[in-house]
DNA sequence: TTGTCTCCCGTGGGGAGACAA
DNA sequence: TTGTCTCCCCACGGGAGACAA
């Protein structure tokens, strides 16, 4: 039984059903998608209700908002747009705002207009909410005023924070076997394939349209491209690079285009970027007008091709790729966004801010269209669908105690699975060569976002420390040496103190650099809940 | 592909490896067991160390203990037995008690003797601990006084509290498929089968001896039996009942005895009981003298049958049964205990109270015997299988905690914990090593961060030891040689004691150096780990 | 001897205006 | 207009003896 040998690297599917879901613990949204192979008839579902224009606002939490002292500042225009008007004749007008979250729980906030100068605030009720949702500075608060009075609240976490902690008794191998076996069963029995899409982490379902487009583009070695990313504040960043290699990187999955393009980025970036990408993630490098044009074309076609839009390629995940590489590629919060993205449309807006709830998208179109709308919404928003995401383990560097649990997991799995051995030796070597000396990721404890240093531009440890202090705005803290420790993971996966090796040796073997506090953190759980700034 | 049809309902296996583990979040203990089908040869490990007498106590938390007001009352005899003596000449004698938990975290408690009448209390530090571990009334606190001053704390939760929450995106089908596929692969490839045993919830591994016994007992419909359970305060409860049905209840697994007996209980009970049981869970109803007799017989036989003791039946789990009923990890807390249980023997007491184990058996027997001895030790104590004291959820092992430290702590400590002892960036600057020659990594147990020594700059073992003491801030500890063992992995991957080879030879073959506690070395030998870093 | 209660008091945090970016 | 600070004050909870089981 080696189902992997008999499963093609991609499967043409139709969308059978889509369920929007919320993780009850984390408020993380995801979509459960049921797919059938394209040979099977798709059922025709009930038309959708009509989407109405919706008032809403979102605000990235400031340090004050998320601190334990006091409440939440509401921007004036947000208060006016989304809350019932206050009786301004009173000295300190106030009212109670009630709103439900994605789980259906009701939250009550005292909305008060006070202070000198006057401003809008949430006081009573806010800290309960912030504590319950474990909000920290940088996370976002979303408020949607319901037409019927039923308002909604939602959150969106800043950098990619920990999703689900995998049960410690479920190994990656197990999940992997489970997924492949499930897919195989679905193929054999013409059964549905149930998959999960998590925004910003799933990468295994691609809309057929997108896939075909990518195949037609014919990316060759040496050709230049751009790829959209998401910055810390959710805005789009676009980086350009050059394709330097093109092949099947997984021996298990022949003819898989998934991450088949090896790339070199033009410039350094503040966010981590993969060194292998899939054709559908990138665009040919073009002038802005070109981009606009191709966008328009694409938009047009998407309106015509309802049928194809409902079809998806399911990229079967590969052991070497997903399991082996996930730790490298994952923390990348890669949101591809198409230039055609109408970020002003309410539905896409909602998705972007993780308040998908309650499908208000309503059309009289048929299911295919309906699905397609939703899929497109997702696709437009992120261009990545899906995955049984072997997820949490993906995001290994960021902060917090949870993260640590995951780190252990990874280490453990490495030990068990000998992951390194599963990927082809060539691949490993190639990767080392590419990552050596040019771009090295740096992570700092309690900072969710990784940075990158180019060691080839530095001439020694002192220089490196200067650079790190600059990157993380540490002034002289690292040189002062009373709080931080600098360590690195080497090419053998060991974590070593920075400074023991000669500089050139260090540059050759360093994979990632970490800055950690020296302080013994006794209570990991508690420490993990505090915001970096307040702690 | 329907592997389920081709996997027998039970597999005869030998124990290949056992790893004690702790869930970092919950302090829940579990064991990772690697099994090989009985056809494969089992390797022969080194005999076991001697278990020493250990002082410990456990206390079920009262409402006052777990309330947010005030501290923790310590019974007088516990304080006297387990804490250093207080200076009773003072008006309110007090001291600080330091102890590590299974994760290696240190907890500090103020132990004070005060009030009228005088009593022993934990004050400062207790509430932090109780909060962090999320203790509630009814949970238990465990304290073990280490011989070397390194005391240990642990917890044991009262009723079966929820263990790992399965990730919302991993379906039961997926796990099920994963498990069956993994087992199938192991069968086909004669590979190891890795399973996880969780005390009080796993029921799929049974010692061969126990299984054969059960088969010989021939339980028939209408025959009466007793079955042991565990009450809320961890004491044994024994309920009797009658067998009312007997058949394969799972259509998937033919000839499976697993939960093949439908039963009716004699009386109502305060704890949930299953209505289907497996033959090895129950005993024929008998008078106490009969029980004693059969116990003696069994004990005798167990000494004769070294070979069979190391074999296990792995009951392949079935969809309806495992996935459905045990909900992945937790369910009815069925503790089998044999009437022969000598609950006065220290080991059984320890196990029952979640303080374990280290098999006190030392023998010069071979692996099979060794494994078997472990099994028998456990079996004698509780008749519950596996490994080294799996009884309690928070089972702790004085030496075992180190083991855990390794599995779970490595990265964490690397990042946060024990960093303080290490060199600082300042030191780094002045300490640039010129030689690019021989750099050898050194790792110390419970220190996450590796260091490097240059052996070419050293002229012998003594020098090396000096250097190691410097690197890890050990003063004279290595020379004192009462706690640490220095070992190395050589160019053939073997782990050897440092000092046996001539210095130049050593320099030629050493790959990595490890500093381990002597205890840990023993554990490694016991568990058969191949290198300190993995264990 | 030890579980619970009540009293005492310090800390932390929610709510307010001040102030400055 | 809105983010941060500081001040104020109260509630919560840790530490103590009282008291009773």
Coordinates of N, CA and C in Angstrom, one line a residue, chain B residues 106-300:
Chain B
X106 N 11.5 25.6 37.3 CA 11.7 25.7 38.7 C 10.6 26.5 39.4
X107 N 10.1 26.0 40.5 CA 9.1 26.6 41.3 C 9.6 26.9 42.7
X108 N 9.3 28.0 43.2 CA 9.8 28.4 44.5 C 8.6 28.6 45.5
X109 N 8.7 28.0 46.6 CA 7.6 28.1 47.6 C 8.2 28.6 48.9
X110 N 7.5 29.5 49.6 CA 7.9 29.9 50.9 C 7.3 28.9 51.9
X111 N 8.1 28.1 52.5 CA 7.6 27.1 53.5 C 7.7 27.8 54.9
X112 N 6.5 28.0 55.5 CA 6.5 28.7 56.8 C 5.8 27.9 57.8
X113 N 6.2 28.1 59.1 CA 5.6 27.3 60.2 C 5.0 28.4 61.1
X114 N 3.7 28.6 61.1 CA 3.2 29.8 61.8 C 1.7 29.5 62.2
X115 N 1.1 30.6 62.8 CA -0.3 30.5 63.2 C -0.4 29.9 64.6
X116 N -1.6 30.1 65.1 CA -1.9 29.4 66.4 C -3.2 28.6 66.2
X117 N -3.1 27.3 66.4 CA -1.8 26.6 66.6 C -0.9 26.6 65.4
X118 N 0.3 26.3 65.6 CA 1.3 26.3 64.5 C 1.0 25.2 63.5
X119 N 1.2 25.6 62.3 CA 1.1 24.6 61.2 C 2.0 24.9 60.0
X120 N 2.3 23.9 59.2 CA 3.1 24.1 58.0 C 2.3 24.6 56.8
X121 N 2.9 25.6 56.2 CA 2.2 26.2 55.0 C 3.1 26.5 53.9
X122 N 2.6 26.4 52.7 CA 3.3 27.1 51.5 C 2.5 28.4 51.4
X123 N 3.2 29.5 51.4 CA 2.6 30.8 51.1 C 3.0 31.4 49.8
X124 N 4.0 32.3 49.8 CA 4.5 32.9 48.6 C 4.9 31.8 47.6
X125 N 4.4 32.0 46.4 CA 4.8 31.0 45.3 C 3.7 30.0 45.0
X126 N 2.9 29.7 46.1 CA 1.9 28.7 45.8 C 0.9 29.1 44.8
X127 N 0.4 30.3 45.0 CA -0.7 30.7 44.1 C -0.3 30.8 42.7
X128 N 0.9 31.2 42.5 CA 1.5 31.3 41.1 C 1.5 29.9 40.5
X129 N 1.9 28.9 41.3 CA 2.0 27.5 40.8 C 0.6 27.0 40.5
X130 N -0.3 27.3 41.5 CA -1.7 26.7 41.4 C -2.4 27.3 40.1
X131 N -2.1 28.6 39.9 CA -2.7 29.3 38.8 C -2.2 28.7 37.5
X132 N -0.8 28.6 37.5 CA -0.2 28.2 36.2 C -0.6 26.8 35.9
X133 N -0.7 25.9 36.9 CA -1.1 24.6 36.6 C -2.6 24.4 36.5
X134 N -3.3 25.5 36.7 CA -4.8 25.4 36.7 C -5.4 24.4 37.6
X135 N -4.9 24.4 38.9 CA -5.3 23.4 39.8 C -6.7 23.8 40.4
X136 N -7.4 22.8 40.7 CA -8.7 23.0 41.3 C -8.8 22.0 42.5
X137 N -9.7 22.3 43.4 CA -9.9 21.4 44.5 C -10.1 20.0 44.0
X138 N -9.4 19.1 44.6 CA -9.6 17.7 44.1 C -8.4 17.2 43.3
X139 N -7.7 18.1 42.7 CA -6.4 17.8 42.1 C -5.4 17.5 43.2
X140 N -4.3 16.9 42.8 CA -3.3 16.5 43.8 C -2.0 17.2 43.5
X141 N -1.4 17.5 44.6 CA 0.0 18.1 44.5 C 1.0 17.0 44.9
X142 N 2.0 16.8 44.2 CA 3.0 15.8 44.5 C 4.3 16.5 44.7
X143 N 5.0 16.1 45.8 CA 6.3 16.6 46.0 C 7.3 15.5 46.3
X144 N 8.4 15.5 45.6 CA 9.4 14.5 45.8 C 10.7 15.2 46.2
X145 N 11.2 14.7 47.3 CA 12.5 15.3 47.7 C 13.6 14.5 47.0
X146 N 14.4 15.2 46.3 CA 15.5 14.6 45.6 C 16.6 14.3 46.5
X147 N 17.3 13.2 46.3 CA 18.4 12.8 47.1 C 19.5 13.9 47.0
X148 N 19.7 14.4 45.9 CA 20.8 15.4 45.7 C 20.3 16.8 45.9
X149 N 19.2 17.0 46.5 CA 18.7 18.3 46.8 C 17.8 18.8 45.7
X150 N 17.8 18.2 44.5 CA 16.9 18.6 43.5 C 15.5 18.0 43.6
X151 N 14.7 18.8 44.3 CA 13.3 18.3 44.5 C 12.5 18.5 43.3
X152 N 11.4 17.7 43.3 CA 10.5 17.7 42.1 C 9.1 18.0 42.6
X153 N 8.3 18.7 41.8 CA 6.9 18.9 42.0 C 6.1 18.4 40.8
X154 N 5.0 17.9 41.1 CA 4.1 17.4 40.0 C 2.7 17.6 40.4
X155 N 1.8 17.4 39.5 CA 0.4 17.5 39.8 C -0.3 16.3 39.2
X156 N -1.4 16.0 39.8 CA -2.3 15.0 39.1 C -3.7 15.5 39.2
X157 N -4.3 15.6 38.0 CA -5.6 16.2 38.0 C -6.6 15.2 38.5
X158 N -7.7 15.7 39.1 CA -8.7 14.9 39.6 C -9.4 14.0 38.6
X159 N -10.6 14.3 38.3 CA -11.3 13.6 37.3 C -10.6 13.7 36.0
X160 N -11.0 13.0 35.0 CA -10.3 13.1 33.8 C -10.6 14.4 33.1
X161 N -9.7 15.2 33.2 CA -9.9 16.5 32.5 C -9.5 16.4 31.0
X162 N -10.0 17.2 30.3 CA -9.7 17.2 28.9 C -8.3 17.3 28.6
X163 N -7.8 16.4 27.8 CA -6.4 16.4 27.4 C -6.2 17.3 26.3
X164 N -5.7 16.8 25.2 CA -5.4 17.6 24.1 C -6.7 17.8 23.3
X165 N -6.9 19.0 22.9 CA -8.0 19.3 22.1 C -7.6 19.1 20.6
X166 N -8.2 18.2 20.0 CA -7.8 17.9 18.6 C -8.0 19.2 17.8
X167 N -7.1 19.4 16.9 CA -7.2 20.5 16.0 C -8.5 20.4 15.3
X168 N -9.1 21.6 15.1 CA -10.4 21.5 14.5 C -10.4 21.2 13.1
X169 N -9.2 21.2 12.5 CA -9.2 20.9 11.1 C -8.7 19.5 10.8
X170 N -8.4 18.8 11.8 CA -8.0 17.4 11.5 C -9.2 16.5 11.9
X171 N -9.7 15.8 10.9 CA -10.9 15.1 11.2 C -10.6 13.7 11.8
X172 N -11.5 13.1 12.4 CA -11.4 11.8 12.9 C -11.0 10.8 11.8
X173 N -11.6 11.0 10.7 CA -11.3 10.1 9.6 C -9.9 10.2 9.2
X174 N -9.4 11.4 9.2 CA -8.0 11.6 8.9 C -7.1 10.8 9.8
X175 N -7.3 11.0 11.1 CA -6.5 10.3 12.1 C -6.6 8.8 11.9
X176 N -7.8 8.4 11.8 CA -8.1 7.0 11.6 C -7.3 6.4 10.4
X177 N -7.5 7.1 9.3 CA -6.7 6.7 8.1 C -5.2 6.7 8.3
X178 N -4.8 7.7 9.1 CA -3.4 7.8 9.3 C -2.9 6.7 10.1
X179 N -3.6 6.3 11.1 CA -3.2 5.2 12.0 C -3.2 3.9 11.3
X180 N -4.3 3.6 10.6 CA -4.3 2.3 9.9 C -3.2 2.3 8.8
X181 N -3.1 3.4 8.1 CA -2.1 3.4 7.1 C -0.7 3.2 7.6
X182 N -0.4 3.8 8.8 CA 0.9 3.7 9.4 C 1.2 2.3 9.8
X183 N 0.1 1.7 10.4 CA 0.3 0.3 10.8 C 0.5 -0.6 9.6
X184 N -0.2 -0.4 8.6 CA -0.1 -1.2 7.4 C 1.3 -1.1 6.8
X185 N 1.7 0.2 6.7 CA 3.1 0.4 6.2 C 4.1 -0.4 7.1
X186 N 3.9 -0.3 8.4 CA 4.9 -0.9 9.3 C 4.9 -2.5 9.0
X187 N 3.7 -3.0 8.8 CA 3.6 -4.4 8.6 C 4.3 -4.8 7.3
X188 N 4.0 -4.0 6.2 CA 4.6 -4.3 4.9 C 6.1 -4.2 4.9
X189 N 6.6 -3.2 5.6 CA 8.0 -2.9 5.5 C 8.8 -3.4 6.7
X190 N 8.1 -4.1 7.5 CA 8.8 -4.6 8.8 C 9.4 -3.4 9.5
X191 N 8.7 -2.3 9.5 CA 9.1 -1.1 10.1 C 8.6 -1.1 11.6
X192 N 9.1 -0.2 12.3 CA 8.6 -0.1 13.7 C 7.2 0.6 13.7
X193 N 6.4 0.2 14.6 CA 5.1 0.9 14.8 C 5.2 1.8 16.0
X194 N 4.9 3.0 15.8 CA 5.0 4.0 16.9 C 3.7 4.2 17.5
X195 N 3.5 4.0 18.7 CA 2.2 4.2 19.3 C 2.4 5.1 20.6
X196 N 1.3 5.7 21.0 CA 1.4 6.5 22.2 C 0.4 5.9 23.2
X197 N 1.0 5.8 24.4 CA 0.2 5.3 25.5 C -0.1 6.4 26.4
X198 N -1.4 6.6 26.7 CA -1.7 7.7 27.7 C -2.4 7.0 28.9
X199 N -1.9 7.2 30.0 CA -2.4 6.5 31.2 C -3.9 6.8 31.3
X200 N -4.6 5.9 31.7 CA -6.1 6.0 31.9 C -6.9 6.3 30.6
X201 N -6.3 6.2 29.5 CA -7.1 6.4 28.3 C -6.8 5.5 27.2
X202 N -5.5 5.1 27.2 CA -5.1 4.2 26.1 C -5.5 2.7 26.4
X203 N -6.0 2.0 25.5 CA -6.4 0.7 25.9 C -6.1 -0.3 24.8
X204 N -5.1 0.0 24.0 CA -4.9 -0.8 22.8 C -3.6 -1.6 22.8
X205 N -2.9 -1.5 23.9 CA -1.7 -2.3 24.0 C -1.9 -3.1 25.3
X206 N -1.7 -4.4 25.1 CA -1.9 -5.3 26.3 C -0.7 -6.2 26.3
X207 N -0.2 -6.5 27.5 CA 1.0 -7.4 27.6 C 0.5 -8.8 27.1
X208 N 1.4 -9.4 26.5 CA 1.1 -10.8 26.0 C 0.6 -11.7 27.1
X209 N 1.3 -11.5 28.2 CA 1.0 -12.4 29.4 C -0.4 -12.2 29.8
X210 N -0.7 -10.9 29.9 CA -2.1 -10.5 30.3 C -3.1 -11.1 29.3
X211 N -2.8 -10.9 28.1 CA -3.7 -11.4 27.1 C -3.9 -12.9 27.1
X212 N -2.8 -13.6 27.2 CA -2.9 -15.1 27.2 C -3.7 -15.5 28.5
X213 N -3.4 -14.9 29.6 CA -4.2 -15.2 30.8 C -5.6 -15.0 30.5
X214 N -6.0 -13.9 29.9 CA -7.4 -13.6 29.7 C -8.0 -14.6 28.8
X215 N -7.3 -15.1 27.8 CA -7.8 -16.0 26.8 C -8.0 -17.4 27.5
X216 N -7.2 -17.7 28.4 CA -7.3 -19.0 29.1 C -8.4 -19.0 30.1
X217 N -8.9 -17.8 30.5 CA -9.9 -17.8 31.5 C -11.3 -18.1 31.0
X218 N -11.4 -18.0 29.7 CA -12.7 -18.4 29.1 C -13.9 -17.8 29.8
X219 N -14.1 -16.6 29.5 CA -15.3 -15.9 30.1 C -16.5 -16.3 29.2
X220 N -17.5 -16.8 29.8 CA -18.7 -17.1 29.0 C -19.9 -16.2 29.4
X221 N -20.9 -16.3 28.6 CA -22.1 -15.5 28.9 C -22.6 -16.1 30.2
X222 N -23.1 -15.2 31.0 CA -23.7 -15.5 32.3 C -22.6 -15.7 33.4
X223 N -21.4 -15.7 33.1 CA -20.4 -15.8 34.1 C -20.2 -14.5 34.8
X224 N -19.9 -14.5 36.0 CA -19.7 -13.3 36.8 C -18.3 -12.9 36.9
X225 N -18.1 -11.6 37.1 CA -16.7 -11.0 37.1 C -16.6 -9.8 38.0
X226 N -15.4 -9.4 38.2 CA -15.2 -8.1 38.9 C -14.2 -7.3 38.0
X227 N -14.3 -6.0 38.2 CA -13.4 -5.2 37.4 C -13.0 -4.0 38.3
X228 N -11.8 -3.7 38.3 CA -11.3 -2.6 39.1 C -11.4 -1.2 38.5
X229 N -11.8 -0.2 39.2 CA -11.9 1.1 38.8 C -11.1 2.0 39.7
X230 N -11.0 3.2 39.4 CA -10.3 4.1 40.3 C -11.3 5.2 40.7
X231 N -11.4 5.4 42.0 CA -12.4 6.4 42.5 C -11.7 7.8 42.4
X232 N -12.5 8.7 42.8 CA -12.1 10.1 42.7 C -10.8 10.4 43.4
X233 N -10.6 9.7 44.6 CA -9.4 9.9 45.3 C -8.3 8.9 45.0
X234 N -8.4 8.3 43.8 CA -7.3 7.4 43.3 C -7.3 6.1 44.0
X235 N -8.2 5.8 44.9 CA -8.2 4.5 45.5 C -8.9 3.5 44.6
X236 N -8.7 2.2 44.8 CA -9.3 1.3 43.9 C -10.8 1.0 44.3
X237 N -11.6 0.9 43.4 CA -13.0 0.5 43.6 C -13.2 -0.8 42.7
X238 N -13.9 -1.7 43.2 CA -14.1 -2.9 42.4 C -15.6 -3.2 42.3
X239 N -16.0 -3.2 41.1 CA -17.4 -3.5 40.8 C -17.6 -4.9 40.2
X240 N -18.7 -5.5 40.5 CA -19.0 -6.8 40.0 C -20.1 -6.7 39.0
X241 N -20.2 -7.7 38.1 CA -21.2 -7.7 37.1 C -21.3 -9.1 36.5
X242 N -22.2 -9.2 35.5 CA -22.4 -10.4 34.8 C -22.2 -10.2 33.3
X243 N -21.7 -11.2 32.6 CA -21.5 -11.1 31.2 C -22.8 -11.5 30.5
X244 N -23.3 -10.6 29.7 CA -24.6 -10.9 29.1 C -24.5 -11.1 27.6
X245 N -23.4 -10.9 27.0 CA -23.2 -11.1 25.6 C -21.8 -11.2 25.2
X246 N -21.5 -11.9 24.1 CA -20.1 -12.1 23.7 C -20.1 -12.3 22.2
X247 N -19.5 -11.4 21.6 CA -19.3 -11.5 20.1 C -18.4 -10.4 19.6
X248 N -18.1 -10.4 18.3 CA -17.4 -9.3 17.6 C -18.3 -8.2 17.5
X249 N -18.1 -7.1 18.2 CA -19.0 -6.0 18.0 C -18.6 -5.1 16.9
X250 N -17.4 -5.3 16.4 CA -17.0 -4.5 15.3 C -17.0 -5.3 14.0
X251 N -17.7 -4.8 13.0 CA -17.8 -5.5 11.8 C -16.4 -5.5 11.0
X252 N -15.6 -4.5 11.3 CA -14.4 -4.3 10.6 C -13.3 -5.3 11.1
X253 N -13.3 -5.6 12.4 CA -12.3 -6.3 12.9 C -12.8 -7.7 13.4
X254 N -12.6 -8.6 12.6 CA -13.0 -10.0 12.9 C -12.1 -10.6 14.0
X255 N -12.6 -11.4 14.8 CA -11.8 -12.1 15.8 C -11.2 -11.2 16.8
X256 N -11.7 -10.0 17.0 CA -11.2 -9.1 18.0 C -11.9 -9.3 19.3
X257 N -11.1 -9.5 20.3 CA -11.6 -9.7 21.6 C -11.8 -8.4 22.3
X258 N -11.4 -7.4 21.6 CA -11.5 -6.0 22.3 C -12.9 -5.6 22.5
X259 N -13.2 -5.4 23.7 CA -14.6 -5.1 24.1 C -15.6 -6.0 23.5
X260 N -15.3 -7.2 23.6 CA -16.2 -8.2 23.0 C -17.2 -8.7 24.0
X261 N -17.1 -8.3 25.2 CA -18.0 -8.8 26.3 C -19.0 -7.8 26.7
X262 N -20.2 -8.0 26.4 CA -21.3 -7.1 26.9 C -21.6 -7.5 28.3
X263 N -21.7 -6.5 29.2 CA -21.8 -6.8 30.6 C -23.0 -6.0 31.2
X264 N -23.4 -6.5 32.3 CA -24.5 -5.8 33.1 C -23.9 -5.7 34.5
X265 N -23.9 -4.5 35.1 CA -23.3 -4.3 36.4 C -24.3 -4.6 37.5
X266 N -23.8 -5.1 38.6 CA -24.7 -5.5 39.7 C -25.4 -4.3 40.3
X267 N -24.6 -3.3 40.6 CA -25.2 -2.1 41.3 C -24.9 -0.9 40.6
X268 N -25.5 0.2 41.0 CA -25.2 1.5 40.4 C -23.9 2.0 40.9
X269 N -23.3 2.9 40.3 CA -22.0 3.4 40.7 C -21.9 4.9 40.5
X270 N -21.0 5.5 41.2 CA -20.9 7.0 41.0 C -20.0 7.4 39.9
X271 N -19.3 6.4 39.3 CA -18.5 6.7 38.2 C -19.0 6.0 36.9
X272 N -18.7 6.5 35.8 CA -19.2 5.9 34.6 C -18.5 4.6 34.3
X273 N -19.2 3.6 33.9 CA -18.6 2.3 33.5 C -19.1 1.9 32.1
X274 N -18.2 1.2 31.5 CA -18.5 0.8 30.1 C -19.5 -0.4 30.1
X275 N -20.3 -0.5 29.0 CA -21.1 -1.7 29.0 C -20.6 -2.8 28.1
X276 N -19.4 -2.5 27.5 CA -18.6 -3.6 26.9 C -17.2 -3.6 27.4
X277 N -16.7 -4.7 27.7 CA -15.3 -4.8 28.3 C -14.5 -5.8 27.5
X278 N -13.2 -5.7 27.7 CA -12.4 -6.7 27.1 C -12.0 -7.8 28.2
X279 N -11.7 -9.0 27.7 CA -11.4 -10.1 28.7 C -10.3 -9.7 29.7
X280 N -9.3 -9.0 29.2 CA -8.1 -8.7 30.0 C -8.4 -7.6 31.0
X281 N -9.5 -7.0 31.0 CA -9.8 -6.0 31.9 C -10.5 -6.6 33.2
X282 N -11.0 -7.8 33.1 CA -11.8 -8.3 34.2 C -11.2 -9.5 34.8
X283 N -11.7 -9.9 36.0 CA -11.4 -11.1 36.7 C -12.6 -11.9 36.9
X284 N -12.4 -13.2 37.0 CA -13.5 -14.0 37.4 C -13.9 -13.7 38.8
X285 N -15.2 -13.6 39.1 CA -15.6 -13.3 40.5 C -15.1 -14.5 41.4
X286 N -14.4 -14.1 42.5 CA -13.9 -15.1 43.3 C -13.8 -14.6 44.7
X287 N -13.6 -15.5 45.7 CA -13.4 -15.1 47.1 C -12.0 -14.6 47.2
X288 N -11.8 -13.8 48.2 CA -10.5 -13.2 48.4 C -9.4 -14.3 48.4
X289 N -9.6 -15.4 49.0 CA -8.5 -16.4 49.1 C -8.2 -16.9 47.7
X290 N -9.2 -17.1 46.9 CA -9.0 -17.5 45.5 C -8.1 -16.5 44.8
X291 N -8.5 -15.2 45.0 CA -7.7 -14.2 44.4 C -6.3 -14.3 44.7
X292 N -6.1 -14.5 46.0 CA -4.7 -14.5 46.5 C -3.9 -15.7 45.7
X293 N -4.6 -16.8 45.7 CA -4.0 -18.0 45.1 C -3.6 -17.7 43.7
X294 N -4.6 -17.2 42.9 CA -4.3 -17.1 41.5 C -3.2 -16.0 41.3
X295 N -3.2 -15.1 42.3 CA -2.2 -14.1 42.2 C -0.8 -14.8 42.3
X296 N -0.7 -15.6 43.3 CA 0.6 -16.3 43.5 C 1.0 -17.1 42.3
X297 N 0.1 -17.8 41.7 CA 0.3 -18.5 40.5 C 0.8 -17.6 39.4
X298 N 0.1 -16.6 39.3 CA 0.5 -15.7 38.2 C 1.8 -15.1 38.4
X299 N 2.1 -14.7 39.6 CA 3.4 -14.2 39.9 C 4.5 -15.2 39.6
X300 N 4.2 -16.4 39.9 CA 5.2 -17.4 39.7 C 5.5 -17.5 38.2

